[in-house]
Short mmCIF file of C-alpha atoms in Angstrom, two decimals:
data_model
loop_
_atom_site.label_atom_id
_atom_site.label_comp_id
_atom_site.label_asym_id
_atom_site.label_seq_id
_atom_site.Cartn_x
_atom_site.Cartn_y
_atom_site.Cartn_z
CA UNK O 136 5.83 8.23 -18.53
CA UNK O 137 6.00 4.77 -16.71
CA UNK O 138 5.72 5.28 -13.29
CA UNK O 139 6.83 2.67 -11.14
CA UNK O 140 8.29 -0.41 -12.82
CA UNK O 141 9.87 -3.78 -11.51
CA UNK O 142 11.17 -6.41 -12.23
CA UNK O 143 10.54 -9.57 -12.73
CA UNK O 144 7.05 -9.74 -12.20
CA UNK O 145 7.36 -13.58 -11.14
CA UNK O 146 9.60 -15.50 -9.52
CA UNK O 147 10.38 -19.47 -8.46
CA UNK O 148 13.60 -19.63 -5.93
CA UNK O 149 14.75 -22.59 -3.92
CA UNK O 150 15.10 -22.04 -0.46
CA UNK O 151 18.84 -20.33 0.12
CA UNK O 152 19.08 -18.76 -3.54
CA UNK O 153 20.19 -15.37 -3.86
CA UNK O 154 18.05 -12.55 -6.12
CA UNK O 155 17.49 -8.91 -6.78
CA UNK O 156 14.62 -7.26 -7.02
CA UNK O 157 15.12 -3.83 -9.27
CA UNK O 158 12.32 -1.11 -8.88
CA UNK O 159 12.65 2.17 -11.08
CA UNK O 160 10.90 5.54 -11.31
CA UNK O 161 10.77 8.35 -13.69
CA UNK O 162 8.70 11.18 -11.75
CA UNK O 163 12.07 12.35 -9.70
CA UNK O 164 10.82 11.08 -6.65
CA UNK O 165 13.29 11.19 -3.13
CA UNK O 166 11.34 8.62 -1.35
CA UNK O 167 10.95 4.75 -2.47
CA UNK O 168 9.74 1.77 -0.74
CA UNK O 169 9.59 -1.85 -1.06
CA UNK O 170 6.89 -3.35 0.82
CA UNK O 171 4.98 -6.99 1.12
CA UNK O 172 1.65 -8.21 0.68
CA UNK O 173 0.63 -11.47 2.19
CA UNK O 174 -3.20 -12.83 2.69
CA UNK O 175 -4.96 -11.70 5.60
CA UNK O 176 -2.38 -8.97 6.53
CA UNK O 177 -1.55 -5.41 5.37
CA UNK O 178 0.80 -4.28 3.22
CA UNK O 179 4.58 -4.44 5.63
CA UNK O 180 7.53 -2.27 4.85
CA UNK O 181 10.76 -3.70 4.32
CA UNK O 182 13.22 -0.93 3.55
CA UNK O 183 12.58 2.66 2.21
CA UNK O 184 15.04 5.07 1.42
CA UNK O 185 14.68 9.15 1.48
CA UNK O 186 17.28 9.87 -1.20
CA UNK O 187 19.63 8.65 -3.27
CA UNK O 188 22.36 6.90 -0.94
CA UNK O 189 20.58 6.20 1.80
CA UNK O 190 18.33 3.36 3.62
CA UNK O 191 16.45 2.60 6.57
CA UNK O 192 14.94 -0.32 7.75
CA UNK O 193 11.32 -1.01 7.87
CA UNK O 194 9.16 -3.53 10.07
CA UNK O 195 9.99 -6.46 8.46
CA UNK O 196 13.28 -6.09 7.41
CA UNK O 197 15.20 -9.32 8.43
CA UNK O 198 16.33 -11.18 5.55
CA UNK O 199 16.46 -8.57 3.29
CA UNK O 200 18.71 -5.94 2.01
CA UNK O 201 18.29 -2.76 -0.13
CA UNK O 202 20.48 -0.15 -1.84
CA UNK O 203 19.93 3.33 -3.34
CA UNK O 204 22.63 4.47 -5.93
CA UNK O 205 21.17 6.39 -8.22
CA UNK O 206 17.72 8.32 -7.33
CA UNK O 207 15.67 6.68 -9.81
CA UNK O 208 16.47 3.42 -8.86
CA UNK O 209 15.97 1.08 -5.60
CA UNK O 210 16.81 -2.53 -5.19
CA UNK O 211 15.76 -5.58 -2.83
CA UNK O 212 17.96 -8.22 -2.44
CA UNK O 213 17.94 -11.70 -0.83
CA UNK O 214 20.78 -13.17 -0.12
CA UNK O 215 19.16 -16.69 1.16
CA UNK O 216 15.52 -17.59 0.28
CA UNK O 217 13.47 -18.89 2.74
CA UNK O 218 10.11 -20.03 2.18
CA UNK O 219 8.52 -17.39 4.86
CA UNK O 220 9.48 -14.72 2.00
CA UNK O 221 7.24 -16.19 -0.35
CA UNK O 222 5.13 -13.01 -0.91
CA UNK O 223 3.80 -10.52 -2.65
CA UNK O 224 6.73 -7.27 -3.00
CA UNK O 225 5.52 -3.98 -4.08
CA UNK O 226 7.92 -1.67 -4.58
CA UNK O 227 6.85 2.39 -4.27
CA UNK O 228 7.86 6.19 -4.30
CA UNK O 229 6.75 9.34 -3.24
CA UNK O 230 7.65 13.08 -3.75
CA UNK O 231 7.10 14.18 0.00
CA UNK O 232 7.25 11.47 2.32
CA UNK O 233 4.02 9.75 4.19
CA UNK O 234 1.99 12.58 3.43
CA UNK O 235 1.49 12.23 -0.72
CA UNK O 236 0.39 9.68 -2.52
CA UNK O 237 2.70 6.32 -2.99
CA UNK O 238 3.03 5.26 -6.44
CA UNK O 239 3.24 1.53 -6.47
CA UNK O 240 5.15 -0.69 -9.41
CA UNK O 241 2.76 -3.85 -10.40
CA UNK O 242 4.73 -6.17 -7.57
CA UNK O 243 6.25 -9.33 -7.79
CA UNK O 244 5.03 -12.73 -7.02
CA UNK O 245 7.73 -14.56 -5.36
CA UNK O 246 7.93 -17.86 -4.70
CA UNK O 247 10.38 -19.92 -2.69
CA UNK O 248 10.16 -23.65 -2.42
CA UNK X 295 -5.50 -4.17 18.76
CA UNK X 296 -4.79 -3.78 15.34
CA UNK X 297 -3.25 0.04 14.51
CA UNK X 298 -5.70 0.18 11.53
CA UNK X 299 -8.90 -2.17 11.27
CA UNK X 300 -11.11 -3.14 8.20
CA UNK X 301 -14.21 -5.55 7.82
CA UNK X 302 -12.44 -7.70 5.77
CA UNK X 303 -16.08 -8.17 3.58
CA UNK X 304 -17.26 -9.45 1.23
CA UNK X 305 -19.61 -6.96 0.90
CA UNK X 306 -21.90 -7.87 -2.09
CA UNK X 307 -24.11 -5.44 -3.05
CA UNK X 308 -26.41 -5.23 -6.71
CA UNK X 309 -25.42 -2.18 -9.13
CA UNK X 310 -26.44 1.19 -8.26
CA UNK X 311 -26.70 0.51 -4.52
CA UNK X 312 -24.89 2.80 -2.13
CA UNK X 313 -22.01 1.02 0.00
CA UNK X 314 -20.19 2.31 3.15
CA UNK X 315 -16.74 1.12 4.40
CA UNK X 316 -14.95 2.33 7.83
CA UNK X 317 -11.93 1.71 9.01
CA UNK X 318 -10.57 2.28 12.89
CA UNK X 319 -7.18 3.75 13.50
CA UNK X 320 -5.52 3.29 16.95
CA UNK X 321 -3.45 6.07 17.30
CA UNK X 322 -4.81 9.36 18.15
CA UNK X 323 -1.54 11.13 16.32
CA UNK X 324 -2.45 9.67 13.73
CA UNK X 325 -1.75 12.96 11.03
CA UNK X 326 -2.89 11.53 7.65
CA UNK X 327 -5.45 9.42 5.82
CA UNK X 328 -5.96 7.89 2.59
CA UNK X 329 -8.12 5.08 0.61
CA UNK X 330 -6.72 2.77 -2.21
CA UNK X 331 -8.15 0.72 -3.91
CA UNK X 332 -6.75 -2.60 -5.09
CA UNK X 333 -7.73 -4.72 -7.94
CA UNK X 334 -7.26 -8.58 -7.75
CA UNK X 335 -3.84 -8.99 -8.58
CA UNK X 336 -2.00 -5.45 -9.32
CA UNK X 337 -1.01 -2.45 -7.34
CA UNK X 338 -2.72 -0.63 -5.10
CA UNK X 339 -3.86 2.81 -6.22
CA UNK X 340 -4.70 5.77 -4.61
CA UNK X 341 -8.34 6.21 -4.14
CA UNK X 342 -8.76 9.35 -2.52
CA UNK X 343 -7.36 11.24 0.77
CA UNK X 344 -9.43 12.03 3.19
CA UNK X 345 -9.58 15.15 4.70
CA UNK X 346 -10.36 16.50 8.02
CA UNK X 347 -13.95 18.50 6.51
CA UNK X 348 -14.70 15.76 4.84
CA UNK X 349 -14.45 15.19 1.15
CA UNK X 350 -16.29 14.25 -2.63
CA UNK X 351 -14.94 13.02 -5.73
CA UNK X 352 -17.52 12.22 -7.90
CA UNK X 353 -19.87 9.19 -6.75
CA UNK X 354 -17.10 8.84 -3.66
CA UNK X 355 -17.24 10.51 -0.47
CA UNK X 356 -14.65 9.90 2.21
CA UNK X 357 -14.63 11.73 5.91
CA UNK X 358 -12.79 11.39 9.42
CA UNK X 359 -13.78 11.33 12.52
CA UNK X 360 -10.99 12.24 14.96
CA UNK X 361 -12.88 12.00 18.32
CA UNK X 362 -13.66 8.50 17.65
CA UNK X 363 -10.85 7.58 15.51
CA UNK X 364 -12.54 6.11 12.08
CA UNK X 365 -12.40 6.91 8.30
CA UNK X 366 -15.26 6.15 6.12
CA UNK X 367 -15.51 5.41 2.61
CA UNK X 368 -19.40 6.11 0.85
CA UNK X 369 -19.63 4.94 -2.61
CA UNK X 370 -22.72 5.89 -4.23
CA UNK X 371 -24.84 4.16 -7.43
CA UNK X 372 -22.21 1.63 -7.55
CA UNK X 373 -20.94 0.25 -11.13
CA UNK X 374 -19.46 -3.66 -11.87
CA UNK X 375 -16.13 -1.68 -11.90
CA UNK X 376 -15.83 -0.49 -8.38
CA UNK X 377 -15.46 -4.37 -7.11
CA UNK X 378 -11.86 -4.46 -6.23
CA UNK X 379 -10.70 -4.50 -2.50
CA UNK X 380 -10.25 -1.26 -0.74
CA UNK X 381 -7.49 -0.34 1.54
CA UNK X 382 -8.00 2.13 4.51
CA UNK X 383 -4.02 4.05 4.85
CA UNK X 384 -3.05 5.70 8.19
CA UNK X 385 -0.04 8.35 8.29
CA UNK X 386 0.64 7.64 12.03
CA UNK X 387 3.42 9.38 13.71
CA UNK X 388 5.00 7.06 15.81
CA UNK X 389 7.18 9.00 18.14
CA UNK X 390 10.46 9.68 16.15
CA UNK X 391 9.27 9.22 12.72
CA UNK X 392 6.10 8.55 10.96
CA UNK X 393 4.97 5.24 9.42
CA UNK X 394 2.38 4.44 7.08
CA UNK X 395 -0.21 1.72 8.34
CA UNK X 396 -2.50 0.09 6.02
CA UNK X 397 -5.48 -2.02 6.46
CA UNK X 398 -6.55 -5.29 5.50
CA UNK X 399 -8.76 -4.43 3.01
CA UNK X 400 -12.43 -4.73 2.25
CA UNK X 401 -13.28 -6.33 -0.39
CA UNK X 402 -16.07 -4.89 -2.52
CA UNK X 403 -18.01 -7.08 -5.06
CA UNK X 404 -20.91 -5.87 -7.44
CA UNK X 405 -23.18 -7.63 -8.86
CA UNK X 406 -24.92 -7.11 -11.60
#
């Protein structure tokens, strides 16, 4: 049972290169976030999604965009670097929303030059 | 104001002492709260919730205080291993739909 996984776990762009971040979970879980972590501030949300199909934004969503097409899966995408997205991304999922646990992936360290 | 506050730390503190963390939340709605803890460059992980009578897990206690808005973390005889950074989580309900609000973190170092 893996959990949370994504990929890659590092990451050099150059400022306006395109990627995709993939995030996958194998405990059936509706809900899935992507989040950042950047020194000296919490953990932001991007984008989450509440079931397969859908998306919402976060509170830091500019720049980025997600999709949900199958359940298990959730991807991040950036379709033009800038170095302000240099960051930490975590990717997570939960059964039931805000009030269970989130179940992180091991994040990754993206760098944009 | 900050929705959820930490003291950032260090707090450094010699094996087996007993350590306390709180953390202020900001919004009296607030519905749910939890503690991770982080280790210096991977994922957070759940810690513990926290539970409106208080609650124990082992050498960990964790309680609320709704009237004046804190959660506390206790961590009792403490080991090398708990050093990591601990995040205080807020389920806040924000109107129209909840949002999850974490902390800065406190970061926790033991030594030996």
């Amino acid at each position: 049972n893996a959990g949370v996984t994504q990929t890659p776990k590092f990451r050099v762009l150059k400022t306006g290169q395109s990627m995709t971040l993939l995030c996958a979970q194998d405990m059936n879980h509706e809900y899935m976030y992507w989040y950042r972590q950047d020194p000296g501030m919490g953990l932001r949300l991007i984008h989450y999604s509440v079931g397969e199909g859908t998306t919402a934004k976060g509170e830091v969503p500019d720049g980025y965009n997600v999709s949900r097409l199958k359940k298990q899966n959730f991807l991040l995408g950036l379709e033009s670097a800038a170095p302000s997205q240099t960051s930490v991304y975590f990717c997570a999922s939960t059964l039931q929303g805000y009030n269970s646990p989130l179940h992180f992936g091991n994040g990754t360290r993206l760098t944009v030059t | 104001r900050k929705e959820v506050e930490q003291d950032p730390g260090p707090f450094n503190v010699p094996e087996g002492a007993t350590v306390a963390f709180n953390c202020t939340y900001s919004n009296s709605a607030s519905q749910s709260f939890f503690w991770y803890r982080q280790d210096c460059r991977k994922e957070p992980k759940l810690l513990m919730s926290v539970y409106s009578s208080g609650n124990e897990d082992g050498r960990f206690t964790a309680q609320l205080n709704r009237a004046s808005q804190y959660i506390s973390l206790l961590i009792r005889d403490s080991k090398l291993s708990d050093s990591a950074t601990y995040l205080c989580v807020v389920n806040s309900y924000g109107g129209a739909t909840n949002k999850l609000i974490f902390g800065t973190g406190t970061l926790l170092a033991v030594q030996p």
